[in-house]
mmCIF file of C-alpha atoms in Angstrom:
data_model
loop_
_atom_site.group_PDB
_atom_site.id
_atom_site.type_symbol
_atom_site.label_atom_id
_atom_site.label_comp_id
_atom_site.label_asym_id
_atom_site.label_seq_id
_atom_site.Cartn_x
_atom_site.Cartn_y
_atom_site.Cartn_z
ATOM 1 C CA UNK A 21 0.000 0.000 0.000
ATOM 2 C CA UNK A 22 1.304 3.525 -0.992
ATOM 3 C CA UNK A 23 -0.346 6.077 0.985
ATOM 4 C CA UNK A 24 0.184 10.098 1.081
ATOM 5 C CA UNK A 25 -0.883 12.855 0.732
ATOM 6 C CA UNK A 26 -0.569 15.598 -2.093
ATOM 7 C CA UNK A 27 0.546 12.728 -4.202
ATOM 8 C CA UNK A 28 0.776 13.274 -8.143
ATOM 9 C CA UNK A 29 -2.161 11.541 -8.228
ATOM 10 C CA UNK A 30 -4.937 9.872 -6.437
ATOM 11 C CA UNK A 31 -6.185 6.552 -6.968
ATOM 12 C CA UNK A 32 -6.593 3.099 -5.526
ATOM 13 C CA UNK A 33 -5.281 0.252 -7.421
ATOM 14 C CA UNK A 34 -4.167 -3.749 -6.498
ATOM 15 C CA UNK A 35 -0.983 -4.995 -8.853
ATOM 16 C CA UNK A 36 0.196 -8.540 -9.236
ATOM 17 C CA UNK A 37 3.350 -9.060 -10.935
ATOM 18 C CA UNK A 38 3.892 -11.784 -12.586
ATOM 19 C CA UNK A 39 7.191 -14.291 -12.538
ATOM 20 C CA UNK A 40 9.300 -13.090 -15.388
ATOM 21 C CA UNK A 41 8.720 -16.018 -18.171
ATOM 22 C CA UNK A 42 11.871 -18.041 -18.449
ATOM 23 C CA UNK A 43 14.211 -17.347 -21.702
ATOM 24 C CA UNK A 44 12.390 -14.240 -22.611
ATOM 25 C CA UNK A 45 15.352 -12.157 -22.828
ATOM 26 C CA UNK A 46 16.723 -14.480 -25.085
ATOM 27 C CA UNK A 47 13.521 -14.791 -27.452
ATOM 28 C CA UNK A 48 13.909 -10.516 -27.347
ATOM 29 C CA UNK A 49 17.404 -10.372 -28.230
ATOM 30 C CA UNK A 50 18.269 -9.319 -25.100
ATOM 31 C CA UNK A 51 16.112 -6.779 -24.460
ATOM 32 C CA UNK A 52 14.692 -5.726 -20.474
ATOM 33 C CA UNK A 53 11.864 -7.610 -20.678
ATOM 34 C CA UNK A 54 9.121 -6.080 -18.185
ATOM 35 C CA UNK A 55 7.030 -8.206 -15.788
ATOM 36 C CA UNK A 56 3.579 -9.127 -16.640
ATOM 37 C CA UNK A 57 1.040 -7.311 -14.596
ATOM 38 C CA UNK A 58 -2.438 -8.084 -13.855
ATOM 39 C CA UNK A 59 -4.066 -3.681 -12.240
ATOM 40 C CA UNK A 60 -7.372 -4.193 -10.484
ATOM 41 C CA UNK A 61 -7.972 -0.226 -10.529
ATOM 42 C CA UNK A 62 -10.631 0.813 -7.830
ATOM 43 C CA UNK A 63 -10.620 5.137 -7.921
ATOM 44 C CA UNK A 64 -10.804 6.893 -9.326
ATOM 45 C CA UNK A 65 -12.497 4.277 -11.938
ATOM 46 C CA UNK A 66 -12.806 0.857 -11.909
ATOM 47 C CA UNK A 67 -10.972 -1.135 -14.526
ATOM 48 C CA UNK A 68 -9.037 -4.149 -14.881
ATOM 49 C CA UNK A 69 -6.752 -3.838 -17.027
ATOM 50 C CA UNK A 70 -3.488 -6.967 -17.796
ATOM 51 C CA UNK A 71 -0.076 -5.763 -19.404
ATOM 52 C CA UNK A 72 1.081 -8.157 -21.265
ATOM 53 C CA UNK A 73 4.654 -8.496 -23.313
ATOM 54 C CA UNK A 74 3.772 -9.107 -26.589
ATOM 55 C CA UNK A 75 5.953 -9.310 -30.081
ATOM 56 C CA UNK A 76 5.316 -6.473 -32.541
ATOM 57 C CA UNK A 77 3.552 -6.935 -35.836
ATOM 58 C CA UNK A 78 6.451 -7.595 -38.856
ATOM 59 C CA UNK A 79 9.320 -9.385 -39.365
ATOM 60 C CA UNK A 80 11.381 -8.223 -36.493
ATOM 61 C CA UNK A 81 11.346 -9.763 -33.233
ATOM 62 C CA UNK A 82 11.013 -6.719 -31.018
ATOM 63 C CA UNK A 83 9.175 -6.363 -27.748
ATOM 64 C CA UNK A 84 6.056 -3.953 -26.625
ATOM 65 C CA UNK A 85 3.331 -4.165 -23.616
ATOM 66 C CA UNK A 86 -0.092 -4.487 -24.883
ATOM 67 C CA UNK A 87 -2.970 -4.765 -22.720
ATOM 68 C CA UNK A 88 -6.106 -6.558 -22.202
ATOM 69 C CA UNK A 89 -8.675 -3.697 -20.769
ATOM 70 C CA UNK A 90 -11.531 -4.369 -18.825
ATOM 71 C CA UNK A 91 -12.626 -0.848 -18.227
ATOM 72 C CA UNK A 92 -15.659 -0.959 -16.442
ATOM 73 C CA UNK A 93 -17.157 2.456 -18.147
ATOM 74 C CA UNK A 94 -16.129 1.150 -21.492
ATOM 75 C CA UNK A 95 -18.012 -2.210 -21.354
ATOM 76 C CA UNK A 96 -21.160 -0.519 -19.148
ATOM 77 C CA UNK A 97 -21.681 2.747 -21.656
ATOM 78 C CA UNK A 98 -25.284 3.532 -20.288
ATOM 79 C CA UNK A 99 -24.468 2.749 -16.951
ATOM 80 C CA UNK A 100 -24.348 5.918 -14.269
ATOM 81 C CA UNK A 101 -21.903 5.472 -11.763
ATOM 82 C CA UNK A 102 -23.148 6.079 -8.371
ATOM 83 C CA UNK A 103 -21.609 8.112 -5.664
ATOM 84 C CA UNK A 104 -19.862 5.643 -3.149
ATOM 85 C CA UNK A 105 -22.299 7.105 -0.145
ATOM 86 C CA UNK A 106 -25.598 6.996 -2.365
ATOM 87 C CA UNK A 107 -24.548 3.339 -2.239
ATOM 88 C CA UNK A 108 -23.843 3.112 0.974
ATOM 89 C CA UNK A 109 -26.932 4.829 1.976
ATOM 90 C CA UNK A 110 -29.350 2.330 -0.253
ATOM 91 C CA UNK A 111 -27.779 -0.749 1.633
ATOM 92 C CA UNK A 112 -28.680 0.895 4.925
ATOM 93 C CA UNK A 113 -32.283 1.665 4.226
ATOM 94 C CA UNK A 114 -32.396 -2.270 2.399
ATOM 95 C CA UNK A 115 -31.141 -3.098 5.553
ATOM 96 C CA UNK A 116 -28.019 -4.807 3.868
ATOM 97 C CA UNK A 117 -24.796 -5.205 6.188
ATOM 98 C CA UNK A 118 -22.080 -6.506 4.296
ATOM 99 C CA UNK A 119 -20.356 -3.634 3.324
ATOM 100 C CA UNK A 120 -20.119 -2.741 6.977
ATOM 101 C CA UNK A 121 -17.124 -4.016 9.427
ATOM 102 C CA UNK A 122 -18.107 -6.264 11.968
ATOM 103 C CA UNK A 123 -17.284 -5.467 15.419
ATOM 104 C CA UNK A 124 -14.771 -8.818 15.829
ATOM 105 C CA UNK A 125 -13.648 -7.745 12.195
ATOM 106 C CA UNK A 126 -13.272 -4.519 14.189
ATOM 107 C CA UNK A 127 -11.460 -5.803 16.897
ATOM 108 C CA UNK A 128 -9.078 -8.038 15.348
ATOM 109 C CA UNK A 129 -7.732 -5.248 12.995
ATOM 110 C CA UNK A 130 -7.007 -2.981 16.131
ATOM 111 C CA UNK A 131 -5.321 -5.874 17.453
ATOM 112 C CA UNK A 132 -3.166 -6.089 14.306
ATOM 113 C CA UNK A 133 -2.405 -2.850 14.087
ATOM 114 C CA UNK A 134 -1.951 -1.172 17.776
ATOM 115 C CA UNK A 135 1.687 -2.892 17.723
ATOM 116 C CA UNK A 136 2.369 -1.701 14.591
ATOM 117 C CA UNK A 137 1.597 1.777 16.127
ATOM 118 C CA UNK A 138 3.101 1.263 19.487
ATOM 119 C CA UNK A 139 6.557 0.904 17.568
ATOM 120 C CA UNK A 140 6.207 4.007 15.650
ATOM 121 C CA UNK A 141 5.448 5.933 18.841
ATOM 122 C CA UNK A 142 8.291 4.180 20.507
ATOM 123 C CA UNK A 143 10.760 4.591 18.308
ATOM 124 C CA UNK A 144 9.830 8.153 17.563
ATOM 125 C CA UNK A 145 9.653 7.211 13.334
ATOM 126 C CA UNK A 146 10.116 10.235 11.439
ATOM 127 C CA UNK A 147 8.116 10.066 8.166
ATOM 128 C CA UNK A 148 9.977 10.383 4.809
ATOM 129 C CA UNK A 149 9.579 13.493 3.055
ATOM 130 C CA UNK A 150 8.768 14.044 -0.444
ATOM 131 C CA UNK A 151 7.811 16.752 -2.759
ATOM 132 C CA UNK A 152 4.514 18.088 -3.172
ATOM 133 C CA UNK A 153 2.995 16.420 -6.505
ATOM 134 C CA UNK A 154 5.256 13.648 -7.000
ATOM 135 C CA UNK A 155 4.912 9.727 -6.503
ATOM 136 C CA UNK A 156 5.924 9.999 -2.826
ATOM 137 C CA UNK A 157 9.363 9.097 -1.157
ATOM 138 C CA UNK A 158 11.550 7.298 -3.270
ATOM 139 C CA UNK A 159 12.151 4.661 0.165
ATOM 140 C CA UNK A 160 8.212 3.344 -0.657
ATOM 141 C CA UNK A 161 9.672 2.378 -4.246
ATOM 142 C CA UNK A 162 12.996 0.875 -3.149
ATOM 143 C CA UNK A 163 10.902 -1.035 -0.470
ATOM 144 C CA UNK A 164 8.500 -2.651 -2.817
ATOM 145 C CA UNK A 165 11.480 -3.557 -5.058
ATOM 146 C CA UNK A 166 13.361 -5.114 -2.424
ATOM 147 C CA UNK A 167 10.776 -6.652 0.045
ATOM 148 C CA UNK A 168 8.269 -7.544 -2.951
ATOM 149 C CA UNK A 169 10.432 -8.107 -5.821
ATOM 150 C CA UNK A 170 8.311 -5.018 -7.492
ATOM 151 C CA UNK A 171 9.876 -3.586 -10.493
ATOM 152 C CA UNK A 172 8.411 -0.178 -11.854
ATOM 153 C CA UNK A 173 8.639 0.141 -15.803
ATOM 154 C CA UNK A 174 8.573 3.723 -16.570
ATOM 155 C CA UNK A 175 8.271 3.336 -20.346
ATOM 156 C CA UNK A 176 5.027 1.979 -20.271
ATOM 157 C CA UNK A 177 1.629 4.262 -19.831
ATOM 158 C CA UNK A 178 -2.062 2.877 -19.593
ATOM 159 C CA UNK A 179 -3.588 4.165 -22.558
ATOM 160 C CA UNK A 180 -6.852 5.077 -20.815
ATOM 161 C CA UNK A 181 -9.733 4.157 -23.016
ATOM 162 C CA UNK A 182 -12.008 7.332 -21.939
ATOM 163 C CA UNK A 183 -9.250 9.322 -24.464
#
């Protein structure tokens, strides 16, 4: 989880990399091949979306990421997205509660998390600083590609299909 505020953007999103595909480099000539990725976007819109490594049209063998997009507002055209709380509000006057916490759901995420806390407070953490408008501290990137094996390819953009 990335978290911050004045971030250059905001959104909610869940990646899974995928295990680099063995002799890939080899098939590309040598060429950084990037990880297959599977984005389950949540804000600002939904999509699913799955890059995916994929040979260019001709004769050469040269490497670019495709996707396969599952953009919610571009497979629901006449469909008006609700406001989160307008849905929120119908399920309490149905009388729904699943998209409410529990109070043991409740409890056993406090008791998950108050350590967590306790050490920050403890150890007097200082938060890492980053500049207003950018992807946040560099650390939260150097984390994920140490502890998770998560590696960023900056040549690639999601071509959004609303454009």
């Amino acid at each position: 989880v990335v978290a911050g505020k004045a971030l250059d953007n905001q959104k909610a999103e869940i990646r899974i990399q995928l295990k680099s595909p063995s002799g890939a480099r080899h098939i590309f000539n040598d060429q950084n091949v990037p990880l297959n990725e599977i984005v389950i976007q949540l804000q600002p819109e939904e999509a699913i979306y799955i890059k995916t490594n994929v040979k260019k049209p001709g004769l050469h063998t040269e490497l670019t990421q495709s996707e396969l997009d599952l953009t919610y507002h571009s497979r629901y055209k006449s469909y008006k997205k609700t406001d989160a709380y307008a849905r929120l509000l119908l399920d309490v006057l149905r009388g729904k509660q699943a998209t409410f916490v529990r109070d043991d759901e409740l409890l056993e995420a406090w008791r998950i998390v108050t350590p967590l806390l306790n050490e920050i407070e403890n150890r007097s953490l200082e938060p890492f600083l980053y500049k207003f408008g950018t992807r946040g501290p560099k650390q939260a990137d150097q984390l994920l590609e140490e502890v998770g094996g998560y590696r960023r390819n900056l040549d690639y953009s999601w071509p959004d299909a609303r454009l």
